């Protein structure tokens, strides 16, 4: 997986909140919220939730990403 892009702190806060509430299903919840936003034609919220889905997956990955010091 490529390194995920983090636009701002809100993305990390929302990802953390989903993980706290939904646990292992947080990525699925983010994907569902993205789908709802897309159906409503809200491109900004769609992109927001897709980004969160990627962050949740990255945070749950046992593999290191990027440079390891």
PDB file of N, CA and C in Angstrom, residues 15-64:
ATOM      1  N   UNK A  15     -10.888   9.222  11.919  1.00  0.00           N
ATOM      2  CA  UNK A  15     -10.449   7.825  11.835  1.00  0.00           C
ATOM      3  C   UNK A  15     -10.364   7.206  13.224  1.00  0.00           C
ATOM      4  N   UNK A  16      -9.818   7.943  14.174  1.00  0.00           N
ATOM      5  CA  UNK A  16      -9.715   7.448  15.542  1.00  0.00           C
ATOM      6  C   UNK A  16     -11.092   7.222  16.150  1.00  0.00           C
ATOM      7  N   UNK A  17     -12.005   8.145  15.904  1.00  0.00           N
ATOM      8  CA  UNK A  17     -13.363   8.003  16.428  1.00  0.00           C
ATOM      9  C   UNK A  17     -14.040   6.754  15.855  1.00  0.00           C
ATOM     10  N   UNK A  18     -13.888   6.517  14.562  1.00  0.00           N
ATOM     11  CA  UNK A  18     -14.481   5.324  13.962  1.00  0.00           C
ATOM     12  C   UNK A  18     -13.874   4.054  14.538  1.00  0.00           C
ATOM     13  N   UNK A  19     -12.572   4.048  14.737  1.00  0.00           N
ATOM     14  CA  UNK A  19     -11.906   2.872  15.310  1.00  0.00           C
ATOM     15  C   UNK A  19     -12.413   2.632  16.730  1.00  0.00           C
ATOM     16  N   UNK A  20     -12.563   3.702  17.509  1.00  0.00           N
ATOM     17  CA  UNK A  20     -13.066   3.568  18.879  1.00  0.00           C
ATOM     18  C   UNK A  20     -14.480   2.997  18.904  1.00  0.00           C
ATOM     19  N   UNK A  21     -15.318   3.443  17.981  1.00  0.00           N
ATOM     20  CA  UNK A  21     -16.729   3.032  17.975  1.00  0.00           C
ATOM     21  C   UNK A  21     -16.925   1.679  17.294  1.00  0.00           C
ATOM     22  N   UNK A  22     -16.288   1.465  16.120  1.00  0.00           N
ATOM     23  CA  UNK A  22     -16.572   0.294  15.303  1.00  0.00           C
ATOM     24  C   UNK A  22     -15.484  -0.778  15.330  1.00  0.00           C
ATOM     25  N   UNK A  23     -14.347  -0.473  15.924  1.00  0.00           N
ATOM     26  CA  UNK A  23     -13.274  -1.467  16.013  1.00  0.00           C
ATOM     27  C   UNK A  23     -12.795  -1.911  14.649  1.00  0.00           C
ATOM     28  N   UNK A  24     -12.748  -3.233  14.457  1.00  0.00           N
ATOM     29  CA  UNK A  24     -12.249  -3.804  13.200  1.00  0.00           C
ATOM     30  C   UNK A  24     -13.115  -3.463  11.998  1.00  0.00           C
ATOM     31  N   UNK A  25     -14.317  -3.007  12.231  1.00  0.00           N
ATOM     32  CA  UNK A  25     -15.230  -2.673  11.132  1.00  0.00           C
ATOM     33  C   UNK A  25     -15.204  -1.182  10.783  1.00  0.00           C
ATOM     34  N   UNK A  26     -14.240  -0.449  11.324  1.00  0.00           N
ATOM     35  CA  UNK A  26     -14.158   0.998  11.085  1.00  0.00           C
ATOM     36  C   UNK A  26     -13.967   1.322   9.601  1.00  0.00           C
ATOM     37  N   UNK A  27     -13.153   0.537   8.908  1.00  0.00           N
ATOM     38  CA  UNK A  27     -12.949   0.765   7.480  1.00  0.00           C
ATOM     39  C   UNK A  27     -14.225   0.582   6.684  1.00  0.00           C
ATOM     40  N   UNK A  28     -15.017  -0.422   7.058  1.00  0.00           N
ATOM     41  CA  UNK A  28     -16.295  -0.653   6.386  1.00  0.00           C
ATOM     42  C   UNK A  28     -17.262   0.512   6.637  1.00  0.00           C
ATOM     43  N   UNK A  29     -17.258   1.029   7.859  1.00  0.00           N
ATOM     44  CA  UNK A  29     -18.118   2.163   8.183  1.00  0.00           C
ATOM     45  C   UNK A  29     -17.713   3.400   7.377  1.00  0.00           C
ATOM     46  N   UNK A  30     -16.416   3.640   7.262  1.00  0.00           N
ATOM     47  CA  UNK A  30     -15.949   4.781   6.470  1.00  0.00           C
ATOM     48  C   UNK A  30     -16.352   4.616   5.004  1.00  0.00           C
ATOM     49  N   UNK A  31     -16.237   3.399   4.484  1.00  0.00           N
ATOM     50  CA  UNK A  31     -16.625   3.135   3.096  1.00  0.00           C
ATOM     51  C   UNK A  31     -18.124   3.365   2.902  1.00  0.00           C
ATOM     52  N   UNK A  32     -18.923   2.953   3.878  1.00  0.00           N
ATOM     53  CA  UNK A  32     -20.370   3.153   3.788  1.00  0.00           C
ATOM     54  C   UNK A  32     -20.699   4.647   3.809  1.00  0.00           C
ATOM     55  N   UNK A  33     -20.033   5.396   4.671  1.00  0.00           N
ATOM     56  CA  UNK A  33     -20.275   6.841   4.735  1.00  0.00           C
ATOM     57  C   UNK A  33     -19.846   7.523   3.445  1.00  0.00           C
ATOM     58  N   UNK A  34     -18.770   7.035   2.838  1.00  0.00           N
ATOM     59  CA  UNK A  34     -18.336   7.581   1.548  1.00  0.00           C
ATOM     60  C   UNK A  34     -19.392   7.307   0.479  1.00  0.00           C
ATOM     61  N   UNK A  35     -19.940   6.104   0.480  1.00  0.00           N
ATOM     62  CA  UNK A  35     -20.955   5.741  -0.509  1.00  0.00           C
ATOM     63  C   UNK A  35     -22.200   6.614  -0.357  1.00  0.00           C
ATOM     64  N   UNK A  36     -22.625   6.860   0.883  1.00  0.00           N
ATOM     65  CA  UNK A  36     -23.791   7.710   1.124  1.00  0.00           C
ATOM     66  C   UNK A  36     -23.519   9.126   0.623  1.00  0.00           C
ATOM     67  N   UNK A  37     -22.330   9.637   0.910  1.00  0.00           N
ATOM     68  CA  UNK A  37     -21.982  10.984   0.447  1.00  0.00           C
ATOM     69  C   UNK A  37     -21.968  11.063  -1.068  1.00  0.00           C
ATOM     70  N   UNK A  38     -21.474  10.000  -1.702  1.00  0.00           N
ATOM     71  CA  UNK A  38     -21.436   9.977  -3.164  1.00  0.00           C
ATOM     72  C   UNK A  38     -22.847   9.967  -3.747  1.00  0.00           C
ATOM     73  N   UNK A  39     -23.727   9.161  -3.145  1.00  0.00           N
ATOM     74  CA  UNK A  39     -25.114   9.103  -3.612  1.00  0.00           C
ATOM     75  C   UNK A  39     -25.799  10.464  -3.495  1.00  0.00           C
ATOM     76  N   UNK A  40     -25.430  11.233  -2.479  1.00  0.00           N
ATOM     77  CA  UNK A  40     -26.003  12.557  -2.278  1.00  0.00           C
ATOM     78  C   UNK A  40     -25.348  13.609  -3.158  1.00  0.00           C
ATOM     79  N   UNK A  41     -24.268  13.225  -3.852  1.00  0.00           N
ATOM     80  CA  UNK A  41     -23.565  14.159  -4.716  1.00  0.00           C
ATOM     81  C   UNK A  41     -22.606  15.073  -3.976  1.00  0.00           C
ATOM     82  N   UNK A  42     -22.260  14.713  -2.755  1.00  0.00           N
ATOM     83  CA  UNK A  42     -21.355  15.518  -1.945  1.00  0.00           C
ATOM     84  C   UNK A  42     -19.922  15.012  -2.137  1.00  0.00           C
ATOM     85  N   UNK A  43     -19.253  15.563  -3.118  1.00  0.00           N
ATOM     86  CA  UNK A  43     -17.920  15.102  -3.492  1.00  0.00           C
ATOM     87  C   UNK A  43     -16.905  15.338  -2.373  1.00  0.00           C
ATOM     88  N   UNK A  44     -17.011  16.454  -1.701  1.00  0.00           N
ATOM     89  CA  UNK A  44     -16.042  16.777  -0.642  1.00  0.00           C
ATOM     90  C   UNK A  44     -16.123  15.754   0.489  1.00  0.00           C
ATOM     91  N   UNK A  45     -17.346  15.445   0.947  1.00  0.00           N
ATOM     92  CA  UNK A  45     -17.497  14.462   2.028  1.00  0.00           C
ATOM     93  C   UNK A  45     -17.149  13.061   1.537  1.00  0.00           C
ATOM     94  N   UNK A  46     -17.436  12.761   0.274  1.00  0.00           N
ATOM     95  CA  UNK A  46     -17.048  11.471  -0.293  1.00  0.00           C
ATOM     96  C   UNK A  46     -15.539  11.296  -0.198  1.00  0.00           C
ATOM     97  N   UNK A  47     -14.793  12.301  -0.640  1.00  0.00           N
ATOM     98  CA  UNK A  47     -13.330  12.231  -0.595  1.00  0.00           C
ATOM     99  C   UNK A  47     -12.830  12.146   0.848  1.00  0.00           C
ATOM    100  N   UNK A  48     -13.477  12.869   1.735  1.00  0.00           N
ATOM    101  CA  UNK A  48     -13.107  12.847   3.156  1.00  0.00           C
ATOM    102  C   UNK A  48     -13.217  11.429   3.717  1.00  0.00           C
ATOM    103  N   UNK A  49     -14.347  10.779   3.491  1.00  0.00           N
ATOM    104  CA  UNK A  49     -14.546   9.445   4.045  1.00  0.00           C
ATOM    105  C   UNK A  49     -13.701   8.393   3.352  1.00  0.00           C
ATOM    106  N   UNK A  50     -13.424   8.560   2.081  1.00  0.00           N
ATOM    107  CA  UNK A  50     -12.511   7.621   1.388  1.00  0.00           C
ATOM    108  C   UNK A  50     -11.110   7.738   1.964  1.00  0.00           C
ATOM    109  N   UNK A  51     -10.694   8.970   2.249  1.00  0.00           N
ATOM    110  CA  UNK A  51      -9.384   9.176   2.847  1.00  0.00           C
ATOM    111  C   UNK A  51      -9.331   8.519   4.229  1.00  0.00           C
ATOM    112  N   UNK A  52     -10.382   8.654   4.985  1.00  0.00           N
ATOM    113  CA  UNK A  52     -10.433   8.036   6.307  1.00  0.00           C
ATOM    114  C   UNK A  52     -10.398   6.519   6.189  1.00  0.00           C
ATOM    115  N   UNK A  53     -11.085   5.978   5.202  1.00  0.00           N
ATOM    116  CA  UNK A  53     -11.038   4.530   4.982  1.00  0.00           C
ATOM    117  C   UNK A  53      -9.595   4.067   4.768  1.00  0.00           C
ATOM    118  N   UNK A  54      -8.851   4.795   3.963  1.00  0.00           N
ATOM    119  CA  UNK A  54      -7.449   4.437   3.698  1.00  0.00           C
ATOM    120  C   UNK A  54      -6.590   4.568   4.963  1.00  0.00           C
ATOM    121  N   UNK A  55      -6.836   5.606   5.751  1.00  0.00           N
ATOM    122  CA  UNK A  55      -6.073   5.803   6.986  1.00  0.00           C
ATOM    123  C   UNK A  55      -6.363   4.673   7.967  1.00  0.00           C
ATOM    124  N   UNK A  56      -7.634   4.304   8.106  1.00  0.00           N
ATOM    125  CA  UNK A  56      -8.000   3.215   9.019  1.00  0.00           C
ATOM    126  C   UNK A  56      -7.301   1.928   8.602  1.00  0.00           C
ATOM    127  N   UNK A  57      -7.283   1.644   7.306  1.00  0.00           N
ATOM    128  CA  UNK A  57      -6.601   0.443   6.818  1.00  0.00           C
ATOM    129  C   UNK A  57      -5.097   0.507   7.107  1.00  0.00           C
ATOM    130  N   UNK A  58      -4.515   1.669   6.917  1.00  0.00           N
ATOM    131  CA  UNK A  58      -3.083   1.830   7.179  1.00  0.00           C
ATOM    132  C   UNK A  58      -2.769   1.669   8.666  1.00  0.00           C
ATOM    133  N   UNK A  59      -3.614   2.223   9.524  1.00  0.00           N
ATOM    134  CA  UNK A  59      -3.388   2.116  10.959  1.00  0.00           C
ATOM    135  C   UNK A  59      -3.544   0.680  11.453  1.00  0.00           C
ATOM    136  N   UNK A  60      -4.388  -0.089  10.777  1.00  0.00           N
ATOM    137  CA  UNK A  60      -4.603  -1.478  11.167  1.00  0.00           C
ATOM    138  C   UNK A  60      -3.628  -2.459  10.550  1.00  0.00           C
ATOM    139  N   UNK A  61      -2.786  -1.987   9.669  1.00  0.00           N
ATOM    140  CA  UNK A  61      -1.832  -2.857   8.987  1.00  0.00           C
ATOM    141  C   UNK A  61      -0.660  -3.211   9.903  1.00  0.00           C
ATOM    142  N   UNK A  62      -0.272  -4.475   9.936  1.00  0.00           N
ATOM    143  CA  UNK A  62       0.886  -4.853  10.750  1.00  0.00           C
ATOM    144  C   UNK A  62       2.221  -4.482  10.098  1.00  0.00           C
ATOM    145  N   UNK A  63       2.181  -4.124   8.815  1.00  0.00           N
ATOM    146  CA  UNK A  63       3.405  -3.782   8.089  1.00  0.00           C
ATOM    147  C   UNK A  63       3.773  -2.320   8.272  1.00  0.00           C
ATOM    148  N   UNK A  64       5.070  -2.065   8.272  1.00  0.00           N
ATOM    149  CA  UNK A  64       5.555  -0.688   8.334  1.00  0.00           C
ATOM    150  C   UNK A  64       5.426  -0.049   6.963  1.00  0.00           C
TER     151      UNK A  64
END
